[in-house]
Amino acid sequence: MTIKRYLFISNILMLVIPSVVSFLSFFVCFITLNAISHGMLFKALRDGDDNYPYIDAFLHMQVFIIFLVVAIAFIAIMYTTSRFLIKFVFRKIKQPLALLSNGAHEISAGNLAYRIAYEQNDEFKPVCEDFNYMAIKLKDSVEEVQKNEQNRKELLASISHELRSPLTAIKGFVEGLIDGVAATPEAQWEYLDIIRQKTDDINSMVTQIFVFSKMDMGNYPTYPEELNVGKEISDLLSVCTEEYKTKGLFISAFDLPPDAYIIADPVQLRSIFLNIMDNSAKYKEKDVALITIRCETKEGVIRVIFDDDGPGAPDDALPKLFDVFYRADPSRNSVRQGSGLGLAIAAKAAQRMNGLITAENLAVGGLRIVLEIPTLVNR
């Protein structure tokens, strides 16, 4: 029963109970005093007593006593009924208030898993449900903050680790030049070329860290527009296929839809494609590797599928491939083989397009990366 109904019933009873008791008091007093007055009148008539004024005054007093008793009874019953009903209704309110208060103390003490179990179907039920929903959201928020803090610490640790190797190499070659280890002009130019490569590696890594950090904070500029996915892939491959061939990666594409449109930033979409292909090129084990690109459209989503014939990744490593600075093979910590940021940036870019990127191993060997993006409907 709801609190509103309890209050309605209590208000009715607060009027009915005193009224009934007062009426009964009036009835009892009237019967009693009427019997006494009739007895007195009968006795006076029987004894020939002419003291009627005395009897008349008694009758007036009888009426006064009846009203006095009824008034006192009404006030007393009203007071008693009010106290009882208020206590009864307050008990219905006190229990959920105590549950909410206890829940607030539990949450403030750090017990974010605490939930209120309230079975009554009254006005406090949605309040308790909202409290539980708030606790769930607060727990998720705290866990997200803790996760972000842990990611920040891991990112800083990874950055220091990734930069240490090229900086150490640069320092070594510079010292070699200063100490005269590279005695010939050819050796000096070789040292300088290595220093330039290491500097380019550091610059590339810093740029990727900047891009990822901006995306992670939601501050990276994005300019979404309507794009034809098949055309975007074809245009990109027309300008980069030959470059990847020099890296030993051959690209083939088929089943590209002519009329699948999405809303996305064209620069970020191309960066996803390039980061995936770069990953296949960097981690290939053969001199010449192959990656195929195809598309599937189903239920308002386009799936762009990249299949390579590389070494793949351990099954337990697949969900981590898109983490910052993660490498499935810890021995691959050369910056020349990738900073570990490419797929992380691709995942962030996909997320900004309301998309999803996943990885799985192929049964015949190799790695499959799938990009899913919602398509435009009723275009």
PDB file of N, CA and C in Angstrom, residues 307-375:
ATOM      1  N   ASP A 307      42.539  -9.127 -43.998  1.00  0.00           N
ATOM      2  CA  ASP A 307      43.135 -10.446 -43.734  1.00  0.00           C
ATOM      3  C   ASP A 307      44.572 -10.461 -44.250  1.00  0.00           C
ATOM      4  N   ASP A 308      45.528 -10.748 -43.366  1.00  0.00           N
ATOM      5  CA  ASP A 308      46.914 -10.875 -43.843  1.00  0.00           C
ATOM      6  C   ASP A 308      47.385 -12.308 -43.631  1.00  0.00           C
ATOM      7  N   ASP A 309      48.539 -12.628 -44.169  1.00  0.00           N
ATOM      8  CA  ASP A 309      49.092 -13.975 -44.039  1.00  0.00           C
ATOM      9  C   ASP A 309      50.314 -13.978 -43.118  1.00  0.00           C
ATOM     10  N   GLY A 310      50.283 -13.059 -42.152  1.00  0.00           N
ATOM     11  CA  GLY A 310      51.382 -12.947 -41.204  1.00  0.00           C
ATOM     12  C   GLY A 310      51.307 -13.979 -40.092  1.00  0.00           C
ATOM     13  N   PRO A 311      52.062 -13.762 -39.020  1.00  0.00           N
ATOM     14  CA  PRO A 311      52.132 -14.748 -37.936  1.00  0.00           C
ATOM     15  C   PRO A 311      50.904 -14.768 -37.032  1.00  0.00           C
ATOM     16  N   GLY A 312      50.011 -13.784 -37.150  1.00  0.00           N
ATOM     17  CA  GLY A 312      48.877 -13.728 -36.238  1.00  0.00           C
ATOM     18  C   GLY A 312      49.318 -13.295 -34.854  1.00  0.00           C
ATOM     19  N   ALA A 313      48.533 -13.643 -33.847  1.00  0.00           N
ATOM     20  CA  ALA A 313      48.838 -13.269 -32.464  1.00  0.00           C
ATOM     21  C   ALA A 313      48.277 -14.338 -31.539  1.00  0.00           C
ATOM     22  N   PRO A 314      48.863 -14.521 -30.350  1.00  0.00           N
ATOM     23  CA  PRO A 314      48.289 -15.463 -29.380  1.00  0.00           C
ATOM     24  C   PRO A 314      46.847 -15.081 -29.064  1.00  0.00           C
ATOM     25  N   ASP A 315      46.018 -16.082 -28.828  1.00  0.00           N
ATOM     26  CA  ASP A 315      44.592 -15.819 -28.588  1.00  0.00           C
ATOM     27  C   ASP A 315      44.373 -14.880 -27.407  1.00  0.00           C
ATOM     28  N   ASP A 316      45.176 -15.042 -26.350  1.00  0.00           N
ATOM     29  CA  ASP A 316      44.983 -14.185 -25.184  1.00  0.00           C
ATOM     30  C   ASP A 316      45.460 -12.753 -25.430  1.00  0.00           C
ATOM     31  N   ALA A 317      46.208 -12.553 -26.515  1.00  0.00           N
ATOM     32  CA  ALA A 317      46.708 -11.212 -26.830  1.00  0.00           C
ATOM     33  C   ALA A 317      45.761 -10.432 -27.731  1.00  0.00           C
ATOM     34  N   LEU A 318      44.812 -11.106 -28.373  1.00  0.00           N
ATOM     35  CA  LEU A 318      43.942 -10.445 -29.348  1.00  0.00           C
ATOM     36  C   LEU A 318      43.195  -9.235 -28.772  1.00  0.00           C
ATOM     37  N   PRO A 319      42.583  -9.349 -27.561  1.00  0.00           N
ATOM     38  CA  PRO A 319      41.869  -8.172 -27.047  1.00  0.00           C
ATOM     39  C   PRO A 319      42.787  -7.019 -26.676  1.00  0.00           C
ATOM     40  N   LYS A 320      44.095  -7.277 -26.533  1.00  0.00           N
ATOM     41  CA  LYS A 320      45.031  -6.247 -26.092  1.00  0.00           C
ATOM     42  C   LYS A 320      45.753  -5.569 -27.247  1.00  0.00           C
ATOM     43  N   LEU A 321      45.523  -6.035 -28.461  1.00  0.00           N
ATOM     44  CA  LEU A 321      46.249  -5.476 -29.602  1.00  0.00           C
ATOM     45  C   LEU A 321      45.992  -3.990 -29.780  1.00  0.00           C
ATOM     46  N   PHE A 322      44.844  -3.507 -29.266  1.00  0.00           N
ATOM     47  CA  PHE A 322      44.485  -2.106 -29.447  1.00  0.00           C
ATOM     48  C   PHE A 322      44.795  -1.267 -28.209  1.00  0.00           C
ATOM     49  N   ASP A 323      45.529  -1.863 -27.248  1.00  0.00           N
ATOM     50  CA  ASP A 323      45.986  -1.116 -26.087  1.00  0.00           C
ATOM     51  C   ASP A 323      47.235  -0.323 -26.447  1.00  0.00           C
ATOM     52  N   VAL A 324      47.470   0.741 -25.685  1.00  0.00           N
ATOM     53  CA  VAL A 324      48.607   1.609 -25.949  1.00  0.00           C
ATOM     54  C   VAL A 324      49.923   0.872 -25.720  1.00  0.00           C
ATOM     55  N   PHE A 325      50.830   0.946 -26.699  1.00  0.00           N
ATOM     56  CA  PHE A 325      52.183   0.380 -26.622  1.00  0.00           C
ATOM     57  C   PHE A 325      52.194  -1.131 -26.433  1.00  0.00           C
ATOM     58  N   TYR A 326      51.080  -1.802 -26.742  1.00  0.00           N
ATOM     59  CA  TYR A 326      51.076  -3.258 -26.553  1.00  0.00           C
ATOM     60  C   TYR A 326      51.676  -3.937 -27.780  1.00  0.00           C
ATOM     61  N   ARG A 327      52.488  -4.955 -27.519  1.00  0.00           N
ATOM     62  CA  ARG A 327      53.007  -5.823 -28.573  1.00  0.00           C
ATOM     63  C   ARG A 327      52.789  -7.263 -28.149  1.00  0.00           C
ATOM     64  N   ALA A 328      52.245  -8.055 -29.059  1.00  0.00           N
ATOM     65  CA  ALA A 328      51.988  -9.455 -28.726  1.00  0.00           C
ATOM     66  C   ALA A 328      53.288 -10.193 -28.435  1.00  0.00           C
ATOM     67  N   ASP A 329      54.365  -9.803 -29.109  1.00  0.00           N
ATOM     68  CA  ASP A 329      55.670 -10.409 -28.881  1.00  0.00           C
ATOM     69  C   ASP A 329      56.540  -9.392 -28.160  1.00  0.00           C
ATOM     70  N   PRO A 330      56.822  -9.590 -26.856  1.00  0.00           N
ATOM     71  CA  PRO A 330      57.603  -8.606 -26.101  1.00  0.00           C
ATOM     72  C   PRO A 330      58.984  -8.368 -26.677  1.00  0.00           C
ATOM     73  N   SER A 331      59.519  -9.324 -27.455  1.00  0.00           N
ATOM     74  CA  SER A 331      60.850  -9.140 -28.021  1.00  0.00           C
ATOM     75  C   SER A 331      60.861  -8.070 -29.103  1.00  0.00           C
ATOM     76  N   ARG A 332      59.674  -7.719 -29.606  1.00  0.00           N
ATOM     77  CA  ARG A 332      59.596  -6.701 -30.659  1.00  0.00           C
ATOM     78  C   ARG A 332      59.493  -5.323 -30.024  1.00  0.00           C
ATOM     79  N   ASN A 333      60.563  -4.848 -29.437  1.00  0.00           N
ATOM     80  CA  ASN A 333      60.499  -3.520 -28.839  1.00  0.00           C
ATOM     81  C   ASN A 333      61.386  -2.527 -29.562  1.00  0.00           C
ATOM     82  N   SER A 334      61.637  -2.803 -30.821  1.00  0.00           N
ATOM     83  CA  SER A 334      62.345  -1.819 -31.637  1.00  0.00           C
ATOM     84  C   SER A 334      61.345  -0.842 -32.211  1.00  0.00           C
ATOM     85  N   VAL A 335      61.670   0.439 -32.108  1.00  0.00           N
ATOM     86  CA  VAL A 335      60.757   1.443 -32.651  1.00  0.00           C
ATOM     87  C   VAL A 335      60.581   1.273 -34.146  1.00  0.00           C
ATOM     88  N   ARG A 336      61.596   0.732 -34.816  1.00  0.00           N
ATOM     89  CA  ARG A 336      61.485   0.537 -36.259  1.00  0.00           C
ATOM     90  C   ARG A 336      60.387  -0.451 -36.602  1.00  0.00           C
ATOM     91  N   GLN A 337      60.003  -1.290 -35.650  1.00  0.00           N
ATOM     92  CA  GLN A 337      58.923  -2.253 -35.896  1.00  0.00           C
ATOM     93  C   GLN A 337      57.575  -1.730 -35.400  1.00  0.00           C
ATOM     94  N   GLY A 338      57.533  -0.477 -35.034  1.00  0.00           N
ATOM     95  CA  GLY A 338      56.265   0.110 -34.614  1.00  0.00           C
ATOM     96  C   GLY A 338      56.307   0.546 -33.168  1.00  0.00           C
ATOM     97  N   SER A 339      55.595   1.614 -32.885  1.00  0.00           N
ATOM     98  CA  SER A 339      55.582   2.158 -31.521  1.00  0.00           C
ATOM     99  C   SER A 339      54.543   1.488 -30.645  1.00  0.00           C
ATOM    100  N   GLY A 340      53.670   0.676 -31.238  1.00  0.00           N
ATOM    101  CA  GLY A 340      52.587   0.100 -30.452  1.00  0.00           C
ATOM    102  C   GLY A 340      51.414   1.042 -30.303  1.00  0.00           C
ATOM    103  N   LEU A 341      51.420   2.154 -31.053  1.00  0.00           N
ATOM    104  CA  LEU A 341      50.340   3.134 -30.957  1.00  0.00           C
ATOM    105  C   LEU A 341      49.403   3.099 -32.158  1.00  0.00           C
ATOM    106  N   GLY A 342      49.824   2.492 -33.251  1.00  0.00           N
ATOM    107  CA  GLY A 342      49.035   2.539 -34.479  1.00  0.00           C
ATOM    108  C   GLY A 342      47.641   1.966 -34.318  1.00  0.00           C
ATOM    109  N   LEU A 343      47.547   0.742 -33.800  1.00  0.00           N
ATOM    110  CA  LEU A 343      46.228   0.120 -33.631  1.00  0.00           C
ATOM    111  C   LEU A 343      45.427   0.805 -32.532  1.00  0.00           C
ATOM    112  N   ALA A 344      46.110   1.351 -31.516  1.00  0.00           N
ATOM    113  CA  ALA A 344      45.399   2.083 -30.466  1.00  0.00           C
ATOM    114  C   ALA A 344      44.748   3.332 -31.042  1.00  0.00           C
ATOM    115  N   ILE A 345      45.461   4.031 -31.925  1.00  0.00           N
ATOM    116  CA  ILE A 345      44.889   5.208 -32.587  1.00  0.00           C
ATOM    117  C   ILE A 345      43.739   4.787 -33.498  1.00  0.00           C
ATOM    118  N   ALA A 346      43.899   3.669 -34.198  1.00  0.00           N
ATOM    119  CA  ALA A 346      42.822   3.177 -35.061  1.00  0.00           C
ATOM    120  C   ALA A 346      41.563   2.873 -34.249  1.00  0.00           C
ATOM    121  N   ALA A 347      41.736   2.260 -33.080  1.00  0.00           N
ATOM    122  CA  ALA A 347      40.583   1.937 -32.236  1.00  0.00           C
ATOM    123  C   ALA A 347      39.899   3.205 -31.743  1.00  0.00           C
ATOM    124  N   LYS A 348      40.688   4.227 -31.355  1.00  0.00           N
ATOM    125  CA  LYS A 348      40.105   5.489 -30.902  1.00  0.00           C
ATOM    126  C   LYS A 348      39.353   6.181 -32.025  1.00  0.00           C
ATOM    127  N   ALA A 349      39.940   6.167 -33.218  1.00  0.00           N
ATOM    128  CA  ALA A 349      39.276   6.800 -34.369  1.00  0.00           C
ATOM    129  C   ALA A 349      37.966   6.084 -34.690  1.00  0.00           C
ATOM    130  N   ALA A 350      37.976   4.738 -34.629  1.00  0.00           N
ATOM    131  CA  ALA A 350      36.746   3.978 -34.886  1.00  0.00           C
ATOM    132  C   ALA A 350      35.678   4.306 -33.861  1.00  0.00           C
ATOM    133  N   GLN A 351      36.090   4.448 -32.627  1.00  0.00           N
ATOM    134  CA  GLN A 351      35.141   4.784 -31.560  1.00  0.00           C
ATOM    135  C   GLN A 351      34.494   6.139 -31.800  1.00  0.00           C
ATOM    136  N   ARG A 352      35.271   7.097 -32.293  1.00  0.00           N
ATOM    137  CA  ARG A 352      34.728   8.431 -32.579  1.00  0.00           C
ATOM    138  C   ARG A 352      33.734   8.398 -33.727  1.00  0.00           C
ATOM    139  N   MET A 353      33.764   7.331 -34.551  1.00  0.00           N
ATOM    140  CA  MET A 353      32.801   7.174 -35.644  1.00  0.00           C
ATOM    141  C   MET A 353      31.633   6.279 -35.243  1.00  0.00           C
ATOM    142  N   ASN A 354      31.505   6.035 -33.927  1.00  0.00           N
ATOM    143  CA  ASN A 354      30.485   5.110 -33.406  1.00  0.00           C
ATOM    144  C   ASN A 354      30.700   3.702 -33.949  1.00  0.00           C
ATOM    145  N   GLY A 355      31.962   3.394 -34.228  1.00  0.00           N
ATOM    146  CA  GLY A 355      32.295   2.093 -34.770  1.00  0.00           C
ATOM    147  C   GLY A 355      33.042   1.231 -33.776  1.00  0.00           C
ATOM    148  N   LEU A 356      33.503   0.090 -34.271  1.00  0.00           N
ATOM    149  CA  LEU A 356      34.186  -0.893 -33.436  1.00  0.00           C
ATOM    150  C   LEU A 356      35.238  -1.586 -34.277  1.00  0.00           C
ATOM    151  N   ILE A 357      36.388  -1.875 -33.659  1.00  0.00           N
ATOM    152  CA  ILE A 357      37.451  -2.581 -34.360  1.00  0.00           C
ATOM    153  C   ILE A 357      37.881  -3.770 -33.504  1.00  0.00           C
ATOM    154  N   THR A 358      37.961  -4.934 -34.122  1.00  0.00           N
ATOM    155  CA  THR A 358      38.312  -6.163 -33.411  1.00  0.00           C
ATOM    156  C   THR A 358      39.350  -6.941 -34.213  1.00  0.00           C
ATOM    157  N   ALA A 359      39.954  -7.922 -33.533  1.00  0.00           N
ATOM    158  CA  ALA A 359      40.976  -8.761 -34.182  1.00  0.00           C
ATOM    159  C   ALA A 359      40.709 -10.219 -33.856  1.00  0.00           C
ATOM    160  N   GLU A 360      41.059 -11.091 -34.809  1.00  0.00           N
ATOM    161  CA  GLU A 360      40.941 -12.527 -34.599  1.00  0.00           C
ATOM    162  C   GLU A 360      41.960 -13.248 -35.485  1.00  0.00           C
ATOM    163  N   ASN A 361      42.316 -14.451 -35.098  1.00  0.00           N
ATOM    164  CA  ASN A 361      43.242 -15.247 -35.887  1.00  0.00           C
ATOM    165  C   ASN A 361      42.485 -16.025 -36.956  1.00  0.00           C
ATOM    166  N   LEU A 362      43.097 -16.164 -38.120  1.00  0.00           N
ATOM    167  CA  LEU A 362      42.504 -16.945 -39.199  1.00  0.00           C
ATOM    168  C   LEU A 362      42.862 -18.420 -39.023  1.00  0.00           C
ATOM    169  N   ALA A 363      41.948 -19.276 -39.416  1.00  0.00           N
ATOM    170  CA  ALA A 363      42.189 -20.717 -39.277  1.00  0.00           C
ATOM    171  C   ALA A 363      43.375 -21.172 -40.125  1.00  0.00           C
ATOM    172  N   VAL A 364      43.593 -20.510 -41.265  1.00  0.00           N
ATOM    173  CA  VAL A 364      44.688 -20.907 -42.156  1.00  0.00           C
ATOM    174  C   VAL A 364      45.979 -20.172 -41.817  1.00  0.00           C
ATOM    175  N   GLY A 365      45.951 -19.381 -40.757  1.00  0.00           N
ATOM    176  CA  GLY A 365      47.120 -18.604 -40.387  1.00  0.00           C
ATOM    177  C   GLY A 365      46.976 -17.160 -40.810  1.00  0.00           C
ATOM    178  N   GLY A 366      47.476 -16.271 -40.006  1.00  0.00           N
ATOM    179  CA  GLY A 366      47.355 -14.856 -40.305  1.00  0.00           C
ATOM    180  C   GLY A 366      46.399 -14.168 -39.345  1.00  0.00           C
ATOM    181  N   LEU A 367      46.302 -12.861 -39.493  1.00  0.00           N
ATOM    182  CA  LEU A 367      45.494 -12.033 -38.593  1.00  0.00           C
ATOM    183  C   LEU A 367      44.379 -11.362 -39.377  1.00  0.00           C
ATOM    184  N   ARG A 368      43.194 -11.353 -38.778  1.00  0.00           N
ATOM    185  CA  ARG A 368      42.058 -10.641 -39.364  1.00  0.00           C
ATOM    186  C   ARG A 368      41.689  -9.482 -38.433  1.00  0.00           C
ATOM    187  N   ILE A 369      41.612  -8.304 -39.017  1.00  0.00           N
ATOM    188  CA  ILE A 369      41.143  -7.129 -38.287  1.00  0.00           C
ATOM    189  C   ILE A 369      39.876  -6.633 -38.970  1.00  0.00           C
ATOM    190  N   VAL A 370      38.831  -6.446 -38.176  1.00  0.00           N
ATOM    191  CA  VAL A 370      37.514  -6.071 -38.702  1.00  0.00           C
ATOM    192  C   VAL A 370      37.121  -4.705 -38.155  1.00  0.00           C
ATOM    193  N   LEU A 371      36.803  -3.802 -39.061  1.00  0.00           N
ATOM    194  CA  LEU A 371      36.296  -2.476 -38.707  1.00  0.00           C
ATOM    195  C   LEU A 371      34.806  -2.431 -39.022  1.00  0.00           C
ATOM    196  N   GLU A 372      33.995  -2.130 -38.005  1.00  0.00           N
ATOM    197  CA  GLU A 372      32.540  -2.034 -38.185  1.00  0.00           C
ATOM    198  C   GLU A 372      32.098  -0.592 -37.949  1.00  0.00           C
ATOM    199  N   ILE A 373      31.361  -0.040 -38.919  1.00  0.00           N
ATOM    200  CA  ILE A 373      30.876   1.333 -38.823  1.00  0.00           C
ATOM    201  C   ILE A 373      29.416   1.367 -39.272  1.00  0.00           C
ATOM    202  N   PRO A 374      28.559   2.068 -38.548  1.00  0.00           N
ATOM    203  CA  PRO A 374      27.152   2.186 -38.972  1.00  0.00           C
ATOM    204  C   PRO A 374      27.038   2.901 -40.319  1.00  0.00           C
ATOM    205  N   THR A 375      26.159   2.398 -41.159  1.00  0.00           N
ATOM    206  CA  THR A 375      25.939   3.030 -42.464  1.00  0.00           C
ATOM    207  C   THR A 375      24.737   3.955 -42.404  1.00  0.00           C
TER     208      THR A 375
END
